[in-house]
Amino acid sequence: MKVLVLHGPNLNLLGQREPEVYGTRTLDQINEDIQVLASQLGFEVDFFQSNQEGVLIDRIHRGIGHYQWIILNPGALTHYSYALRDAVAGAGIPTIEVHLSAIQAREEFRSRSVIAPVCLGQISGFGATSYLLALYAIFEESTRGK
Ligand code: DQA
């Protein structure tokens, strides 16, 4: 089982970026935690971060036929990127949308995700643990009925 973990704009600044909202763990530390749990669950995992919408879209396209799952934190693209939404829908790779913060409990513009409707589900509000919960969800989904 191969899982692609995609981080969108500004998530490279985790650790120093609004720590009261996003916590103090850096992206590398979060990726390490994801890697540890993924290995325990028997998943292969690749990581990618970009601040550019088109680069994220290209990465999804390259993942077709390669990954069985995507865990996606689209950052602010969550709220307006129809292009990223179309990439997720078009790739046909089951995707879980993840957020560190509780987007529904923040500014109004954050409460809407244009990407969640084409995802299997959305996990938000648990800090870096949101990513780990997504891995557990994949584990449950992929072992269901076996
Ligand atoms: C975020 C929430 C977004 O609204 C914000 O633009 C981000 C991070 C989160 O993980 O909580 O960049 O996706």
XYZ file of N, CA, C and O and ligand atoms in Angstrom:
597
model
N 0.855 -1.200 0.000
C 0.000 0.000 0.000
C 0.890 1.249 0.000
O 1.688 1.446 0.914
N 0.747 2.068 -1.035
C 1.577 3.276 -1.118
C 0.714 4.520 -0.902
O -0.331 4.682 -1.540
N 1.183 5.364 -0.005
C 0.437 6.566 0.372
C 1.298 7.793 0.071
O 2.465 7.851 0.440
N 0.690 8.761 -0.595
C 1.362 10.042 -0.852
C 0.820 11.083 0.124
O -0.395 11.281 0.204
N 1.718 11.718 0.863
C 1.323 12.782 1.791
C 1.709 14.116 1.158
O 2.890 14.381 0.921
N 0.704 14.927 0.866
C 0.924 16.203 0.175
C 0.632 17.367 1.114
O -0.463 17.442 1.688
N 1.596 18.256 1.213
C 1.424 19.454 2.039
C 1.432 20.684 1.133
O 2.348 20.848 0.319
N 0.449 21.551 1.313
C 0.322 22.727 0.453
C 1.049 23.948 0.986
O 1.946 23.857 1.834
N 0.657 25.125 0.481
C 1.350 26.375 0.756
C 1.526 26.694 2.236
O 0.606 26.480 3.035
N 2.702 27.177 2.553
C 3.078 27.698 3.877
C 3.277 26.620 4.939
O 3.671 26.935 6.072
N 3.040 25.369 4.584
C 3.221 24.322 5.604
C 4.706 24.016 5.829
O 5.062 23.435 6.859
N 5.554 24.487 4.930
C 7.002 24.394 5.171
C 7.419 25.268 6.350
O 8.500 25.065 6.914
N 6.575 26.217 6.735
C 6.916 27.116 7.847
C 6.441 26.600 9.207
O 6.582 27.295 10.219
N 5.851 25.408 9.215
C 5.360 24.876 10.502
C 6.501 24.850 11.514
O 7.648 24.562 11.184
N 6.143 25.110 12.755
C 7.162 25.215 13.808
C 7.349 26.671 14.191
O 7.395 27.015 15.364
N 7.425 27.532 13.161
C 7.578 28.969 13.426
C 6.327 29.760 13.052
O 6.149 30.898 13.474
N 5.451 29.132 12.242
C 4.274 29.836 11.733
C 3.114 29.751 12.724
O 2.621 28.657 13.008
N 2.676 30.879 13.255
C 1.528 30.936 14.165
C 1.446 29.687 15.057
O 0.485 28.920 14.974
N 2.442 29.506 15.922
C 2.481 28.269 16.716
C 1.263 28.071 17.613
O 0.893 26.940 17.927
N 0.610 29.188 17.969
C -0.592 29.080 18.808
C -1.744 28.431 18.035
O -2.668 27.887 18.620
N -1.654 28.464 16.706
C -2.694 27.838 15.871
C -2.243 26.472 15.381
O -3.010 25.498 15.406
N -0.978 26.394 14.941
C -0.533 25.193 14.234
C 0.440 24.316 15.036
O 0.870 23.278 14.539
N 0.775 24.750 16.266
C 1.685 23.953 17.084
C 3.139 24.284 16.790
O 3.452 25.131 15.950
N 4.022 23.606 17.476
C 5.448 23.928 17.390
C 6.253 22.872 16.627
O 7.450 23.023 16.435
N 5.603 21.839 16.193
C 6.338 20.815 15.453
C 6.608 21.285 14.026
O 5.758 21.886 13.385
N 7.827 20.990 13.565
C 8.185 21.362 12.197
C 7.606 20.331 11.230
O 7.203 19.231 11.637
N 7.627 20.697 9.944
C 7.104 19.759 8.942
C 7.937 18.477 8.932
O 7.384 17.373 8.814
N 9.248 18.610 9.081
C 10.097 17.406 9.103
C 9.727 16.503 10.282
O 9.683 15.277 10.147
N 9.478 17.104 11.445
C 9.100 16.299 12.618
C 7.753 15.611 12.399
O 7.574 14.441 12.749
N 6.816 16.344 11.811
C 5.500 15.751 11.527
C 5.655 14.594 10.542
O 5.083 13.512 10.730
N 6.460 14.815 9.502
C 6.670 13.740 8.529
C 7.313 12.513 9.181
O 6.979 11.376 8.837
N 8.223 12.755 10.124
C 8.847 11.618 10.832
C 7.796 10.810 11.594
O 7.814 9.578 11.579
N 6.884 11.522 12.276
C 5.819 10.840 13.030
C 4.935 10.025 12.089
O 4.530 8.902 12.396
N 4.627 10.625 10.929
C 3.793 9.920 9.936
C 4.531 8.673 9.458
O 3.946 7.581 9.354
N 5.831 8.835 9.197
C 6.639 7.712 8.701
C 6.649 6.550 9.698
O 6.500 5.387 9.315
N 6.786 6.873 10.982
C 6.836 5.829 12.025
C 5.528 5.044 12.045
O 5.523 3.803 12.001
N 4.404 5.756 12.092
C 3.109 5.053 12.146
C 2.844 4.302 10.841
O 2.341 3.166 10.862
N 3.185 4.925 9.712
C 2.965 4.263 8.421
C 3.715 2.931 8.386
O 3.153 1.908 7.947
N 4.932 2.917 8.853
C 5.715 1.672 8.861
C 5.042 0.629 9.750
O 4.960 -0.548 9.388
N 4.554 1.086 10.917
C 3.880 0.147 11.823
C 2.631 -0.454 11.180
O 2.294 -1.601 11.412
N 1.963 0.354 10.360
C 0.730 -0.119 9.709
C 1.020 -0.858 8.405
O 0.105 -1.351 7.754
N 2.282 -0.877 8.012
C 2.675 -1.611 6.807
C 2.499 -0.829 5.517
O 2.389 -1.412 4.439
N 2.500 0.516 5.619
C 2.350 1.355 4.430
C 3.710 1.909 4.006
O 4.551 2.215 4.843
N 3.854 2.080 2.696
C 4.970 2.874 2.168
C 4.462 4.289 2.009
O 3.343 4.494 1.513
N 5.267 5.271 2.386
C 4.767 6.638 2.345
C 5.809 7.574 1.721
O 7.000 7.441 1.961
N 5.344 8.458 0.837
C 6.190 9.500 0.264
C 5.621 10.858 0.658
O 4.402 10.999 0.818
N 6.512 11.833 0.764
C 6.112 13.167 1.212
C 6.444 14.202 0.147
O 7.467 14.093 -0.539
N 5.587 15.223 0.053
C 5.854 16.303 -0.889
C 5.198 17.576 -0.385
O 4.054 17.549 0.080
N 5.936 18.664 -0.447
C 5.364 19.971 -0.068
C 5.642 20.963 -1.187
O 6.735 20.981 -1.763
N 4.660 21.785 -1.502
C 4.899 22.892 -2.433
C 4.036 24.081 -2.058
O 2.939 23.924 -1.518
N 4.573 25.253 -2.371
C 3.804 26.484 -2.180
C 3.020 26.855 -3.432
O 2.354 27.883 -3.453
N 3.130 26.015 -4.465
C 2.512 26.357 -5.745
C 1.440 25.356 -6.156
O 1.688 24.146 -6.213
N 0.301 25.902 -6.466
C -0.859 25.092 -6.846
C -0.535 24.120 -7.989
O -0.822 22.915 -7.911
N 0.061 24.649 -9.079
C 0.320 23.814 -10.251
C 1.293 22.685 -9.966
O 1.173 21.583 -10.530
N 2.237 22.944 -9.093
C 3.225 21.912 -8.749
C 2.544 20.779 -7.961
O 2.835 19.596 -8.168
N 1.615 21.147 -7.091
C 0.852 20.126 -6.346
C -0.011 19.309 -7.310
O -0.111 18.080 -7.188
N -0.609 19.998 -8.274
C -1.447 19.305 -9.260
C -0.602 18.331 -10.082
O -0.992 17.173 -10.287
N 0.572 18.791 -10.520
C 1.470 17.898 -11.278
C 1.858 16.675 -10.445
O 1.964 15.564 -10.970
N 2.084 16.894 -9.152
C 2.491 15.758 -8.284
C 1.355 14.738 -8.180
O 1.596 13.529 -8.166
N 0.129 15.230 -8.102
C -1.020 14.309 -8.064
C -1.089 13.531 -9.377
O -1.254 12.306 -9.382
N -0.930 14.232 -10.508
C -0.986 13.553 -11.811
C 0.078 12.460 -11.896
O -0.197 11.349 -12.366
N 1.282 12.777 -11.441
C 2.368 11.775 -11.501
C 2.098 10.587 -10.583
O 2.686 9.524 -10.738
N 1.203 10.791 -9.616
C 0.911 9.721 -8.656
C -0.093 8.693 -9.163
O -0.255 7.624 -8.560
N -0.729 9.013 -10.312
C -1.754 8.097 -10.840
C -1.096 6.767 -11.216
O -0.060 6.730 -11.879
N -1.676 5.692 -10.727
C -1.118 4.368 -11.001
C 0.009 3.987 -10.063
O 0.575 2.891 -10.145
N 0.343 4.910 -9.174
C 1.498 4.707 -8.305
C 1.100 4.607 -6.831
O 1.676 3.841 -6.073
N 0.108 5.434 -6.463
C -0.338 5.473 -5.063
C -1.774 4.984 -4.948
O -2.606 5.256 -5.808
N -2.047 4.293 -3.856
C -3.416 3.827 -3.594
C -4.196 4.867 -2.784
O -5.431 4.848 -2.776
N -3.467 5.757 -2.071
C -4.121 6.751 -1.222
C -3.321 8.046 -1.244
O -2.096 8.025 -1.378
N -4.037 9.151 -1.036
C -3.382 10.452 -0.818
C -3.919 11.042 0.484
O -5.136 11.014 0.734
N -3.003 11.561 1.287
C -3.369 12.393 2.437
C -2.979 13.819 2.050
O -1.805 14.080 1.751
N -3.947 14.722 2.016
C -3.719 16.056 1.451
C -4.079 17.144 2.447
O -5.230 17.237 2.891
N -3.091 17.966 2.792
C -3.385 19.224 3.479
C -3.163 20.341 2.464
O -2.027 20.721 2.202
N -4.236 20.850 1.890
C -4.077 21.836 0.814
C -3.764 23.249 1.314
O -3.657 24.165 0.499
N -3.609 23.454 2.634
C -3.403 24.813 3.135
C -4.552 25.709 2.691
O -5.705 25.266 2.584
N -4.226 26.960 2.367
C -5.285 27.907 1.987
C -5.949 27.543 0.655
O -7.073 27.999 0.381
N -5.297 26.712 -0.160
C -5.916 26.278 -1.422
C -7.228 25.542 -1.166
O -8.096 25.471 -2.030
N -7.355 24.992 0.038
C -8.579 24.327 0.479
C -9.819 25.140 0.134
O -10.848 24.597 -0.258
N -9.681 26.432 0.320
C -10.865 27.282 0.338
C -11.254 27.844 -1.029
O -12.318 28.424 -1.162
N -10.355 27.685 -2.031
C -10.702 28.303 -3.333
C -10.167 27.600 -4.563
O -10.500 28.006 -5.675
N -9.364 26.553 -4.403
C -8.724 25.999 -5.602
C -9.579 24.922 -6.283
O -9.501 23.733 -5.965
N -10.338 25.372 -7.283
C -11.099 24.407 -8.078
C -10.164 23.546 -8.916
O -10.487 22.406 -9.256
N -8.999 24.096 -9.263
C -8.043 23.319 -10.063
C -7.512 22.131 -9.256
O -7.394 21.004 -9.773
N -7.216 22.369 -7.985
C -6.736 21.268 -7.144
C -7.862 20.264 -6.892
O -7.650 19.048 -6.911
N -9.041 20.778 -6.703
C -10.210 19.892 -6.548
C -10.362 18.988 -7.774
O -10.563 17.777 -7.649
N -10.254 19.584 -8.972
C -10.412 18.801 -10.195
C -9.298 17.760 -10.323
O -9.528 16.658 -10.835
N -8.095 18.108 -9.862
C -6.986 17.144 -9.913
C -7.286 15.941 -9.021
O -7.078 14.783 -9.410
N -7.807 16.218 -7.829
C -8.147 15.128 -6.901
C -9.255 14.265 -7.502
O -9.165 13.027 -7.526
N -10.280 14.928 -8.030
C -11.402 14.178 -8.615
C -10.934 13.377 -9.825
O -11.314 12.217 -10.007
N -10.089 13.989 -10.645
C -9.671 13.357 -11.893
C -8.681 12.229 -11.712
O -8.648 11.289 -12.510
N -7.872 12.325 -10.663
C -6.839 11.299 -10.459
C -7.456 9.964 -10.042
O -6.890 8.898 -10.298
N -8.591 10.045 -9.377
C -9.247 8.809 -8.959
C -8.513 8.066 -7.856
O -8.736 6.872 -7.647
N -7.634 8.764 -7.154
C -6.934 8.146 -6.010
C -7.683 8.572 -4.748
O -7.824 9.779 -4.507
N -8.176 7.619 -3.958
C -8.905 8.013 -2.745
C -8.056 8.957 -1.883
O -6.891 8.669 -1.600
N -8.670 10.072 -1.503
C -7.916 11.141 -0.825
C -8.610 11.531 0.472
O -9.843 11.626 0.525
N -7.807 11.753 1.489
C -8.324 12.255 2.766
C -7.761 13.660 2.973
O -6.543 13.862 2.892
N -8.645 14.615 3.198
C -8.216 15.999 3.456
C -7.926 16.159 4.944
O -8.713 15.708 5.793
N -6.810 16.791 5.224
C -6.358 16.921 6.609
C -6.026 18.379 6.921
O -5.493 19.095 6.072
N -6.361 18.799 8.130
C -5.945 20.123 8.611
C -5.482 20.010 10.049
O -6.079 19.280 10.849
N -4.454 20.788 10.361
C -3.997 20.846 11.743
C -5.029 21.568 12.610
O -5.352 21.122 13.717
N -5.512 22.698 12.096
C -6.438 23.513 12.889
C -7.882 23.106 12.602
O -8.165 22.439 11.598
N -8.779 23.542 13.476
C -10.215 23.254 13.305
C -10.778 24.329 12.385
O -11.202 25.406 12.841
N -10.772 24.071 11.080
C -11.075 25.148 10.123
C -12.492 25.696 10.283
O -12.736 26.854 10.003
N -13.405 24.872 10.756
C -14.785 25.361 10.927
C -14.909 26.305 12.127
O -15.898 27.028 12.241
N -13.920 26.281 13.001
C -13.997 27.104 14.214
C -13.184 28.396 14.090
O -13.001 29.112 15.070
N -12.715 28.697 12.861
C -11.864 29.880 12.685
C -12.592 30.954 11.856
O -13.802 31.055 11.929
N -11.822 31.720 11.077
C -12.458 32.753 10.251
C -13.461 32.106 9.296
O -13.268 30.982 8.858
N -14.465 32.892 8.924
C -15.537 32.341 8.090
C -15.026 31.764 6.777
O -15.483 30.714 6.320
N -14.036 32.445 6.159
C -13.583 31.973 4.841
C -12.947 30.593 4.908
O -12.880 29.887 3.910
N -12.498 30.202 6.116
C -11.861 28.882 6.250
C -12.869 27.749 6.430
O -12.525 26.579 6.334
N -14.098 28.116 6.720
C -15.053 27.056 7.081
C -15.485 26.248 5.861
O -15.973 25.137 5.979
N -15.250 26.811 4.656
C -15.657 26.100 3.447
C -14.435 25.468 2.784
O -13.427 26.125 2.562
N -14.556 24.197 2.475
C -13.539 23.520 1.670
C -14.160 23.173 0.323
O -15.199 22.516 0.273
N -13.485 23.587 -0.763
C -13.976 23.200 -2.088
C -13.424 21.833 -2.487
O -13.816 21.274 -3.498
N -12.524 21.315 -1.679
C -11.863 20.045 -2.010
C -12.501 18.861 -1.272
O -12.600 17.762 -1.812
N -12.983 19.106 -0.057
C -13.567 18.016 0.740
C -14.651 17.225 -0.004
O -14.722 15.995 0.156
N -15.497 17.876 -0.831
C -16.552 17.095 -1.499
C -16.027 15.999 -2.427
O -16.779 15.074 -2.751
N -14.772 16.103 -2.876
C -14.243 15.040 -3.742
C -13.272 14.133 -2.973
O -12.554 13.329 -3.576
N -13.251 14.298 -1.659
C -12.407 13.441 -0.807
C -13.280 12.402 -0.107
O -14.484 12.558 0.015
N -12.597 11.365 0.381
C -13.320 10.348 1.132
C -13.796 10.906 2.470
O -14.826 10.504 3.000
N -13.021 11.815 3.022
C -13.384 12.437 4.285
C -12.408 13.536 4.618
O -11.421 13.749 3.919
N -12.718 14.236 5.704
C -11.884 15.345 6.153
C -11.611 15.195 7.645
O -12.536 14.873 8.401
N -10.358 15.395 8.043
C -9.997 15.346 9.463
C -9.333 16.675 9.800
O -8.354 17.057 9.154
N -9.878 17.390 10.785
C -9.280 18.685 11.124
C -9.365 18.916 12.622
O -10.240 18.387 13.303
N -8.400 19.700 13.105
C -8.488 20.179 14.468
C -7.668 19.433 15.497
O -7.688 19.781 16.675
N -6.907 18.447 15.077
C -6.146 17.652 16.040
C -4.641 17.879 15.927
O -3.843 17.032 16.323
N -4.258 19.039 15.374
C -2.830 19.317 15.195
C -2.201 18.265 14.295
O -2.862 17.722 13.398
N -0.941 17.957 14.564
C -0.236 16.986 13.724
C -0.889 15.607 13.787
O -0.746 14.786 12.867
N -1.635 15.364 14.862
C -2.327 14.066 15.000
C -3.371 13.856 13.906
O -3.724 12.720 13.589
N -3.845 14.956 13.297
C -4.812 14.812 12.198
C -4.258 13.900 11.102
O -4.986 13.079 10.531
N -2.965 14.041 10.817
C -2.350 13.193 9.782
C -2.335 11.723 10.217
O -2.524 10.830 9.405
N -2.084 11.500 11.504
C -2.011 10.112 12.003
C -3.405 9.489 11.980
O -3.558 8.305 11.641
N -4.418 10.294 12.291
C -5.794 9.785 12.219
C -6.154 9.409 10.785
O -6.881 8.434 10.553
N -5.613 10.159 9.834
C -5.862 9.819 8.418
C -5.235 8.460 8.086
O -5.827 7.652 7.362
N -4.063 8.207 8.630
C -3.431 6.894 8.395
C -4.276 5.767 8.987
O -4.460 4.722 8.359
N -4.803 5.991 10.197
C -5.674 4.970 10.797
C -6.915 4.755 9.939
O -7.381 3.624 9.770
N -7.453 5.845 9.395
C -8.640 5.728 8.537
C -8.313 4.893 7.304
O -9.110 4.028 6.896
N -7.155 5.118 6.719
C -6.754 4.334 5.541
C -6.616 2.867 5.922
O -7.057 1.969 5.193
N -6.024 2.637 7.082
C -5.854 1.253 7.541
C -7.208 0.564 7.660
O -7.412 -0.551 7.175
N -8.155 1.248 8.295
C -9.500 0.675 8.473
C -10.176 0.455 7.118
O -10.773 -0.585 6.882
N -10.092 1.448 6.253
C -10.750 1.349 4.944
C -10.149 0.215 4.117
O -10.857 -0.508 3.434
N -8.830 0.086 4.187
C -8.180 -0.879 3.291
C -8.258 -2.289 3.826
O -8.030 -3.242 3.078
N -8.573 -2.443 5.126
C -8.694 -3.805 5.655
C -10.156 -4.218 5.829
O -10.441 -5.341 6.194
N -11.060 -3.275 5.528
C -12.496 -3.556 5.675
C -12.884 -4.738 4.767
O -12.544 -4.757 3.597
N -13.577 -5.661 5.370
C -14.046 -6.789 4.579
C -13.010 -7.873 4.334
O -13.252 -8.840 3.647
N -11.787 -7.667 4.889
C -10.752 -8.697 4.671
C -10.688 -9.643 5.854
O -11.040 -9.287 6.939
C -4.587 24.614 7.306
C -5.827 25.522 7.426
C -5.881 26.525 6.289
O -7.009 27.376 6.430
C -4.632 27.387 6.281
O -4.648 28.266 5.180
C -3.384 26.574 6.297
C -3.314 25.429 7.206
C -4.460 23.670 8.518
O -3.741 22.685 8.398
O -5.025 23.940 9.576
O -2.407 26.901 5.639
O -4.727 23.813 6.145
